[in-house]
PDB file of N, CA and C in Angstrom:
ATOM      1  N   UNK A   7      63.244 217.215  15.416  1.00  0.00           N
ATOM      2  CA  UNK A   7      62.898 218.434  14.694  1.00  0.00           C
ATOM      3  C   UNK A   7      61.867 219.247  15.472  1.00  0.00           C
ATOM      4  N   UNK A   8      60.907 218.567  16.083  1.00  0.00           N
ATOM      5  CA  UNK A   8      59.860 219.266  16.834  1.00  0.00           C
ATOM      6  C   UNK A   8      60.441 219.970  18.054  1.00  0.00           C
ATOM      7  N   UNK A   9      61.302 219.276  18.780  1.00  0.00           N
ATOM      8  CA  UNK A   9      61.911 219.884  19.964  1.00  0.00           C
ATOM      9  C   UNK A   9      62.797 221.068  19.556  1.00  0.00           C
ATOM     10  N   UNK A  10      63.504 220.941  18.446  1.00  0.00           N
ATOM     11  CA  UNK A  10      64.336 222.037  17.949  1.00  0.00           C
ATOM     12  C   UNK A  10      63.478 223.249  17.589  1.00  0.00           C
ATOM     13  N   UNK A  11      62.313 223.008  16.982  1.00  0.00           N
ATOM     14  CA  UNK A  11      61.399 224.087  16.642  1.00  0.00           C
ATOM     15  C   UNK A  11      60.866 224.757  17.912  1.00  0.00           C
ATOM     16  N   UNK A  12      60.493 223.962  18.898  1.00  0.00           N
ATOM     17  CA  UNK A  12      59.999 224.515  20.168  1.00  0.00           C
ATOM     18  C   UNK A  12      61.063 225.397  20.806  1.00  0.00           C
ATOM     19  N   UNK A  13      62.291 224.950  20.756  1.00  0.00           N
ATOM     20  CA  UNK A  13      63.393 225.726  21.339  1.00  0.00           C
ATOM     21  C   UNK A  13      63.629 227.008  20.537  1.00  0.00           C
ATOM     22  N   UNK A  14      63.683 226.880  19.211  1.00  0.00           N
ATOM     23  CA  UNK A  14      63.923 228.027  18.326  1.00  0.00           C
ATOM     24  C   UNK A  14      62.850 229.099  18.482  1.00  0.00           C
ATOM     25  N   UNK A  15      61.607 228.677  18.643  1.00  0.00           N
ATOM     26  CA  UNK A  15      60.480 229.603  18.735  1.00  0.00           C
ATOM     27  C   UNK A  15      60.251 230.132  20.153  1.00  0.00           C
ATOM     28  N   UNK A  16      61.068 229.688  21.111  1.00  0.00           N
ATOM     29  CA  UNK A  16      60.956 230.201  22.477  1.00  0.00           C
ATOM     30  C   UNK A  16      59.993 229.445  23.366  1.00  0.00           C
ATOM     31  N   UNK A  17      59.439 228.358  22.876  1.00  0.00           N
ATOM     32  CA  UNK A  17      58.469 227.594  23.661  1.00  0.00           C
ATOM     33  C   UNK A  17      59.061 226.935  24.891  1.00  0.00           C
ATOM     34  N   UNK A  18      60.364 226.666  24.854  1.00  0.00           N
ATOM     35  CA  UNK A  18      60.984 226.001  25.993  1.00  0.00           C
ATOM     36  C   UNK A  18      61.493 226.993  27.036  1.00  0.00           C
ATOM     37  N   UNK A  19      61.237 228.284  26.819  1.00  0.00           N
ATOM     38  CA  UNK A  19      61.547 229.277  27.853  1.00  0.00           C
ATOM     39  C   UNK A  19      60.519 229.186  28.978  1.00  0.00           C
ATOM     40  N   UNK A  20      59.263 228.995  28.618  1.00  0.00           N
ATOM     41  CA  UNK A  20      58.180 228.947  29.608  1.00  0.00           C
ATOM     42  C   UNK A  20      57.710 227.528  29.914  1.00  0.00           C
ATOM     43  N   UNK A  21      57.967 226.605  29.005  1.00  0.00           N
ATOM     44  CA  UNK A  21      57.552 225.213  29.176  1.00  0.00           C
ATOM     45  C   UNK A  21      58.778 224.312  29.121  1.00  0.00           C
ATOM     46  N   UNK A  22      58.827 223.329  29.989  1.00  0.00           N
ATOM     47  CA  UNK A  22      59.851 222.286  29.915  1.00  0.00           C
ATOM     48  C   UNK A  22      59.140 220.995  29.546  1.00  0.00           C
ATOM     49  N   UNK A  23      59.888 220.023  29.093  1.00  0.00           N
ATOM     50  CA  UNK A  23      59.276 218.754  28.707  1.00  0.00           C
ATOM     51  C   UNK A  23      58.625 218.081  29.904  1.00  0.00           C
ATOM     52  N   UNK A  24      59.344 218.009  31.031  1.00  0.00           N
ATOM     53  CA  UNK A  24      58.843 217.198  32.139  1.00  0.00           C
ATOM     54  C   UNK A  24      58.717 217.901  33.487  1.00  0.00           C
ATOM     55  N   UNK A  25      58.838 219.234  33.504  1.00  0.00           N
ATOM     56  CA  UNK A  25      58.628 219.936  34.770  1.00  0.00           C
ATOM     57  C   UNK A  25      57.995 221.297  34.515  1.00  0.00           C
ATOM     58  N   UNK A  26      57.281 221.782  35.490  1.00  0.00           N
ATOM     59  CA  UNK A  26      56.605 223.063  35.381  1.00  0.00           C
ATOM     60  C   UNK A  26      57.624 224.192  35.447  1.00  0.00           C
ATOM     61  N   UNK A  27      57.477 225.146  34.564  1.00  0.00           N
ATOM     62  CA  UNK A  27      58.238 226.392  34.605  1.00  0.00           C
ATOM     63  C   UNK A  27      57.203 227.487  34.817  1.00  0.00           C
ATOM     64  N   UNK A  28      57.241 228.541  34.029  1.00  0.00           N
ATOM     65  CA  UNK A  28      56.185 229.553  34.078  1.00  0.00           C
ATOM     66  C   UNK A  28      54.869 228.941  33.604  1.00  0.00           C
ATOM     67  N   UNK A  29      54.979 228.048  32.630  1.00  0.00           N
ATOM     68  CA  UNK A  29      53.819 227.349  32.099  1.00  0.00           C
ATOM     69  C   UNK A  29      53.883 225.876  32.445  1.00  0.00           C
ATOM     70  N   UNK A  30      52.819 225.185  32.162  1.00  0.00           N
ATOM     71  CA  UNK A  30      52.744 223.737  32.417  1.00  0.00           C
ATOM     72  C   UNK A  30      53.819 223.007  31.621  1.00  0.00           C
ATOM     73  N   UNK A  31      54.213 221.843  32.106  1.00  0.00           N
ATOM     74  CA  UNK A  31      55.173 221.033  31.348  1.00  0.00           C
ATOM     75  C   UNK A  31      54.480 220.506  30.093  1.00  0.00           C
ATOM     76  N   UNK A  32      55.269 220.179  29.096  1.00  0.00           N
ATOM     77  CA  UNK A  32      54.691 219.626  27.868  1.00  0.00           C
ATOM     78  C   UNK A  32      54.021 218.287  28.139  1.00  0.00           C
ATOM     79  N   UNK A  33      54.539 217.525  29.108  1.00  0.00           N
ATOM     80  CA  UNK A  33      53.890 216.264  29.480  1.00  0.00           C
ATOM     81  C   UNK A  33      52.524 216.522  30.106  1.00  0.00           C
ATOM     82  N   UNK A  34      52.388 217.579  30.914  1.00  0.00           N
ATOM     83  CA  UNK A  34      51.082 217.935  31.493  1.00  0.00           C
ATOM     84  C   UNK A  34      50.105 218.356  30.399  1.00  0.00           C
ATOM     85  N   UNK A  35      50.608 219.119  29.442  1.00  0.00           N
ATOM     86  CA  UNK A  35      49.768 219.551  28.321  1.00  0.00           C
ATOM     87  C   UNK A  35      49.312 218.334  27.521  1.00  0.00           C
ATOM     88  N   UNK A  36      50.231 217.416  27.275  1.00  0.00           N
ATOM     89  CA  UNK A  36      49.903 216.191  26.552  1.00  0.00           C
ATOM     90  C   UNK A  36      48.810 215.415  27.270  1.00  0.00           C
ATOM     91  N   UNK A  37      48.970 215.243  28.582  1.00  0.00           N
ATOM     92  CA  UNK A  37      47.978 214.499  29.362  1.00  0.00           C
ATOM     93  C   UNK A  37      46.614 215.183  29.333  1.00  0.00           C
ATOM     94  N   UNK A  38      46.613 216.504  29.344  1.00  0.00           N
ATOM     95  CA  UNK A  38      45.353 217.266  29.337  1.00  0.00           C
ATOM     96  C   UNK A  38      44.572 217.060  28.037  1.00  0.00           C
ATOM     97  N   UNK A  39      45.287 216.986  26.919  1.00  0.00           N
ATOM     98  CA  UNK A  39      44.617 216.931  25.623  1.00  0.00           C
ATOM     99  C   UNK A  39      44.592 215.566  24.957  1.00  0.00           C
ATOM    100  N   UNK A  40      45.399 214.630  25.440  1.00  0.00           N
ATOM    101  CA  UNK A  40      45.486 213.317  24.798  1.00  0.00           C
ATOM    102  C   UNK A  40      44.110 212.649  24.751  1.00  0.00           C
ATOM    103  N   UNK A  41      43.758 212.133  23.583  1.00  0.00           N
ATOM    104  CA  UNK A  41      42.500 211.428  23.415  1.00  0.00           C
ATOM    105  C   UNK A  41      41.309 212.327  23.101  1.00  0.00           C
ATOM    106  N   UNK A  42      41.497 213.640  23.155  1.00  0.00           N
ATOM    107  CA  UNK A  42      40.397 214.559  22.844  1.00  0.00           C
ATOM    108  C   UNK A  42      40.376 214.810  21.334  1.00  0.00           C
ATOM    109  N   UNK A  43      39.187 214.771  20.767  1.00  0.00           N
ATOM    110  CA  UNK A  43      39.035 214.905  19.322  1.00  0.00           C
ATOM    111  C   UNK A  43      39.578 216.235  18.796  1.00  0.00           C
ATOM    112  N   UNK A  44      39.503 217.283  19.594  1.00  0.00           N
ATOM    113  CA  UNK A  44      39.935 218.601  19.144  1.00  0.00           C
ATOM    114  C   UNK A  44      41.328 218.989  19.644  1.00  0.00           C
ATOM    115  N   UNK A  45      42.101 218.027  20.109  1.00  0.00           N
ATOM    116  CA  UNK A  45      43.411 218.308  20.708  1.00  0.00           C
ATOM    117  C   UNK A  45      44.329 219.048  19.738  1.00  0.00           C
ATOM    118  N   UNK A  46      44.453 218.564  18.527  1.00  0.00           N
ATOM    119  CA  UNK A  46      45.370 219.197  17.574  1.00  0.00           C
ATOM    120  C   UNK A  46      44.925 220.610  17.239  1.00  0.00           C
ATOM    121  N   UNK A  47      43.642 220.805  17.000  1.00  0.00           N
ATOM    122  CA  UNK A  47      43.132 222.136  16.670  1.00  0.00           C
ATOM    123  C   UNK A  47      43.297 223.088  17.849  1.00  0.00           C
ATOM    124  N   UNK A  48      43.065 222.597  19.057  1.00  0.00           N
ATOM    125  CA  UNK A  48      43.200 223.438  20.247  1.00  0.00           C
ATOM    126  C   UNK A  48      44.646 223.869  20.446  1.00  0.00           C
ATOM    127  N   UNK A  49      45.578 222.930  20.320  1.00  0.00           N
ATOM    128  CA  UNK A  49      46.984 223.277  20.489  1.00  0.00           C
ATOM    129  C   UNK A  49      47.462 224.208  19.371  1.00  0.00           C
ATOM    130  N   UNK A  50      47.012 223.972  18.154  1.00  0.00           N
ATOM    131  CA  UNK A  50      47.378 224.846  17.040  1.00  0.00           C
ATOM    132  C   UNK A  50      46.908 226.273  17.317  1.00  0.00           C
ATOM    133  N   UNK A  51      45.680 226.422  17.756  1.00  0.00           N
ATOM    134  CA  UNK A  51      45.153 227.757  18.054  1.00  0.00           C
ATOM    135  C   UNK A  51      45.964 228.406  19.169  1.00  0.00           C
ATOM    136  N   UNK A  52      46.257 227.632  20.213  1.00  0.00           N
ATOM    137  CA  UNK A  52      46.992 228.186  21.346  1.00  0.00           C
ATOM    138  C   UNK A  52      48.382 228.673  20.926  1.00  0.00           C
ATOM    139  N   UNK A  53      49.011 227.977  19.987  1.00  0.00           N
ATOM    140  CA  UNK A  53      50.363 228.335  19.552  1.00  0.00           C
ATOM    141  C   UNK A  53      50.387 229.472  18.537  1.00  0.00           C
ATOM    142  N   UNK A  54      49.274 229.699  17.850  1.00  0.00           N
ATOM    143  CA  UNK A  54      49.294 230.655  16.745  1.00  0.00           C
ATOM    144  C   UNK A  54      48.389 231.868  16.919  1.00  0.00           C
ATOM    145  N   UNK A  55      47.527 231.877  17.919  1.00  0.00           N
ATOM    146  CA  UNK A  55      46.550 232.960  18.043  1.00  0.00           C
ATOM    147  C   UNK A  55      46.962 234.068  19.006  1.00  0.00           C
ATOM    148  N   UNK A  56      47.857 233.790  19.940  1.00  0.00           N
ATOM    149  CA  UNK A  56      48.259 234.811  20.903  1.00  0.00           C
ATOM    150  C   UNK A  56      47.221 235.098  21.961  1.00  0.00           C
ATOM    151  N   UNK A  57      46.349 234.118  22.243  1.00  0.00           N
ATOM    152  CA  UNK A  57      45.346 234.300  23.290  1.00  0.00           C
ATOM    153  C   UNK A  57      46.023 234.554  24.630  1.00  0.00           C
ATOM    154  N   UNK A  58      45.303 235.172  25.543  1.00  0.00           N
ATOM    155  CA  UNK A  58      45.841 235.437  26.878  1.00  0.00           C
ATOM    156  C   UNK A  58      45.950 234.145  27.681  1.00  0.00           C
ATOM    157  N   UNK A  59      47.008 234.077  28.476  1.00  0.00           N
ATOM    158  CA  UNK A  59      47.207 232.970  29.407  1.00  0.00           C
ATOM    159  C   UNK A  59      47.312 233.549  30.806  1.00  0.00           C
ATOM    160  N   UNK A  60      46.842 232.783  31.776  1.00  0.00           N
ATOM    161  CA  UNK A  60      46.867 233.234  33.164  1.00  0.00           C
ATOM    162  C   UNK A  60      47.935 232.459  33.924  1.00  0.00           C
ATOM    163  N   UNK A  61      48.710 233.175  34.715  1.00  0.00           N
ATOM    164  CA  UNK A  61      49.766 232.565  35.513  1.00  0.00           C
ATOM    165  C   UNK A  61      49.286 232.324  36.933  1.00  0.00           C
ATOM    166  N   UNK A  62      50.048 231.535  37.676  1.00  0.00           N
ATOM    167  CA  UNK A  62      49.685 231.169  39.044  1.00  0.00           C
ATOM    168  C   UNK A  62      49.480 232.388  39.931  1.00  0.00           C
ATOM    169  N   UNK A  63      50.220 233.459  39.673  1.00  0.00           N
ATOM    170  CA  UNK A  63      50.087 234.665  40.501  1.00  0.00           C
ATOM    171  C   UNK A  63      48.908 235.540  40.092  1.00  0.00           C
ATOM    172  N   UNK A  64      48.131 235.081  39.092  1.00  0.00           N
ATOM    173  CA  UNK A  64      46.936 235.804  38.658  1.00  0.00           C
ATOM    174  C   UNK A  64      47.171 236.773  37.509  1.00  0.00           C
ATOM    175  N   UNK A  65      48.419 237.022  37.154  1.00  0.00           N
ATOM    176  CA  UNK A  65      48.692 237.921  36.040  1.00  0.00           C
ATOM    177  C   UNK A  65      48.378 237.224  34.719  1.00  0.00           C
ATOM    178  N   UNK A  66      48.117 238.034  33.719  1.00  0.00           N
ATOM    179  CA  UNK A  66      47.817 237.513  32.386  1.00  0.00           C
ATOM    180  C   UNK A  66      48.711 238.189  31.360  1.00  0.00           C
ATOM    181  N   UNK A  67      49.020 237.460  30.308  1.00  0.00           N
ATOM    182  CA  UNK A  67      49.722 238.035  29.169  1.00  0.00           C
ATOM    183  C   UNK A  67      49.397 237.213  27.936  1.00  0.00           C
ATOM    184  N   UNK A  68      49.683 237.774  26.772  1.00  0.00           N
ATOM    185  CA  UNK A  68      49.428 237.050  25.538  1.00  0.00           C
ATOM    186  C   UNK A  68      50.445 235.926  25.392  1.00  0.00           C
ATOM    187  N   UNK A  69      49.964 234.754  25.004  1.00  0.00           N
ATOM    188  CA  UNK A  69      50.845 233.613  24.763  1.00  0.00           C
ATOM    189  C   UNK A  69      51.696 233.924  23.548  1.00  0.00           C
ATOM    190  N   UNK A  70      52.963 233.585  23.606  1.00  0.00           N
ATOM    191  CA  UNK A  70      53.870 233.807  22.486  1.00  0.00           C
ATOM    192  C   UNK A  70      53.371 233.046  21.257  1.00  0.00           C
ATOM    193  N   UNK A  71      53.406 233.702  20.121  1.00  0.00           N
ATOM    194  CA  UNK A  71      52.952 233.118  18.864  1.00  0.00           C
ATOM    195  C   UNK A  71      54.140 232.493  18.140  1.00  0.00           C
ATOM    196  N   UNK A  72      53.953 231.286  17.662  1.00  0.00           N
ATOM    197  CA  UNK A  72      54.984 230.621  16.861  1.00  0.00           C
ATOM    198  C   UNK A  72      55.015 231.286  15.492  1.00  0.00           C
ATOM    199  N   UNK A  73      56.195 231.662  15.051  1.00  0.00           N
ATOM    200  CA  UNK A  73      56.325 232.419  13.813  1.00  0.00           C
ATOM    201  C   UNK A  73      56.210 231.565  12.553  1.00  0.00           C
ATOM    202  N   UNK A  74      56.599 230.298  12.632  1.00  0.00           N
ATOM    203  CA  UNK A  74      56.568 229.479  11.418  1.00  0.00           C
ATOM    204  C   UNK A  74      55.138 229.329  10.896  1.00  0.00           C
ATOM    205  N   UNK A  75      55.012 229.387   9.601  1.00  0.00           N
ATOM    206  CA  UNK A  75      53.725 229.164   8.940  1.00  0.00           C
ATOM    207  C   UNK A  75      53.700 227.804   8.255  1.00  0.00           C
ATOM    208  N   UNK A  76      54.771 227.035   8.409  1.00  0.00           N
ATOM    209  CA  UNK A  76      54.889 225.721   7.777  1.00  0.00           C
ATOM    210  C   UNK A  76      53.963 224.734   8.501  1.00  0.00           C
ATOM    211  N   UNK A  77      52.912 224.326   7.816  1.00  0.00           N
ATOM    212  CA  UNK A  77      51.915 223.448   8.429  1.00  0.00           C
ATOM    213  C   UNK A  77      52.514 222.107   8.848  1.00  0.00           C
ATOM    214  N   UNK A  78      53.463 221.596   8.092  1.00  0.00           N
ATOM    215  CA  UNK A  78      54.103 220.326   8.434  1.00  0.00           C
ATOM    216  C   UNK A  78      54.898 220.463   9.729  1.00  0.00           C
ATOM    217  N   UNK A  79      55.610 221.569   9.892  1.00  0.00           N
ATOM    218  CA  UNK A  79      56.366 221.803  11.127  1.00  0.00           C
ATOM    219  C   UNK A  79      55.424 221.912  12.324  1.00  0.00           C
ATOM    220  N   UNK A  80      54.344 222.657  12.145  1.00  0.00           N
ATOM    221  CA  UNK A  80      53.373 222.818  13.236  1.00  0.00           C
ATOM    222  C   UNK A  80      52.723 221.484  13.591  1.00  0.00           C
ATOM    223  N   UNK A  81      52.340 220.707  12.596  1.00  0.00           N
ATOM    224  CA  UNK A  81      51.730 219.398  12.838  1.00  0.00           C
ATOM    225  C   UNK A  81      52.697 218.470  13.555  1.00  0.00           C
ATOM    226  N   UNK A  82      53.965 218.512  13.151  1.00  0.00           N
ATOM    227  CA  UNK A  82      54.981 217.680  13.785  1.00  0.00           C
ATOM    228  C   UNK A  82      55.178 218.091  15.245  1.00  0.00           C
ATOM    229  N   UNK A  83      55.201 219.388  15.516  1.00  0.00           N
ATOM    230  CA  UNK A  83      55.354 219.880  16.884  1.00  0.00           C
ATOM    231  C   UNK A  83      54.188 219.434  17.757  1.00  0.00           C
ATOM    232  N   UNK A  84      52.983 219.564  17.254  1.00  0.00           N
ATOM    233  CA  UNK A  84      51.794 219.166  18.008  1.00  0.00           C
ATOM    234  C   UNK A  84      51.796 217.660  18.238  1.00  0.00           C
ATOM    235  N   UNK A  85      52.133 216.884  17.220  1.00  0.00           N
ATOM    236  CA  UNK A  85      52.191 215.430  17.372  1.00  0.00           C
ATOM    237  C   UNK A  85      53.226 215.038  18.432  1.00  0.00           C
ATOM    238  N   UNK A  86      54.366 215.732  18.435  1.00  0.00           N
ATOM    239  CA  UNK A  86      55.409 215.449  19.428  1.00  0.00           C
ATOM    240  C   UNK A  86      54.905 215.730  20.848  1.00  0.00           C
ATOM    241  N   UNK A  87      54.270 216.888  21.023  1.00  0.00           N
ATOM    242  CA  UNK A  87      53.739 217.231  22.354  1.00  0.00           C
ATOM    243  C   UNK A  87      52.732 216.180  22.805  1.00  0.00           C
ATOM    244  N   UNK A  88      51.825 215.800  21.930  1.00  0.00           N
ATOM    245  CA  UNK A  88      50.792 214.819  22.299  1.00  0.00           C
ATOM    246  C   UNK A  88      51.360 213.426  22.522  1.00  0.00           C
ATOM    247  N   UNK A  89      52.579 213.166  22.042  1.00  0.00           N
ATOM    248  CA  UNK A  89      53.191 211.848  22.225  1.00  0.00           C
ATOM    249  C   UNK A  89      53.914 211.710  23.567  1.00  0.00           C
ATOM    250  N   UNK A  90      54.083 212.818  24.268  1.00  0.00           N
ATOM    251  CA  UNK A  90      54.850 212.794  25.519  1.00  0.00           C
ATOM    252  C   UNK A  90      54.087 212.130  26.652  1.00  0.00           C
TER     253      UNK A  90
END
């Protein structure tokens, strides 16, 4: 369900599970945040706030915002990413 949500919301256009695309792989994101007390809150903010992200070429743009407001879906997606 989490992977389907990521795909539906466009998250897999810029991120792949195990390789770098425009953005870091989901496994890289998991490794970066795994074990950190604020990991879930940080990922939730990143997915829902539209903060700017910087690309390797130095350009910046707003991160795509996940449209779902279902807290259970968002929690499941974050848990899935952190489990990778």
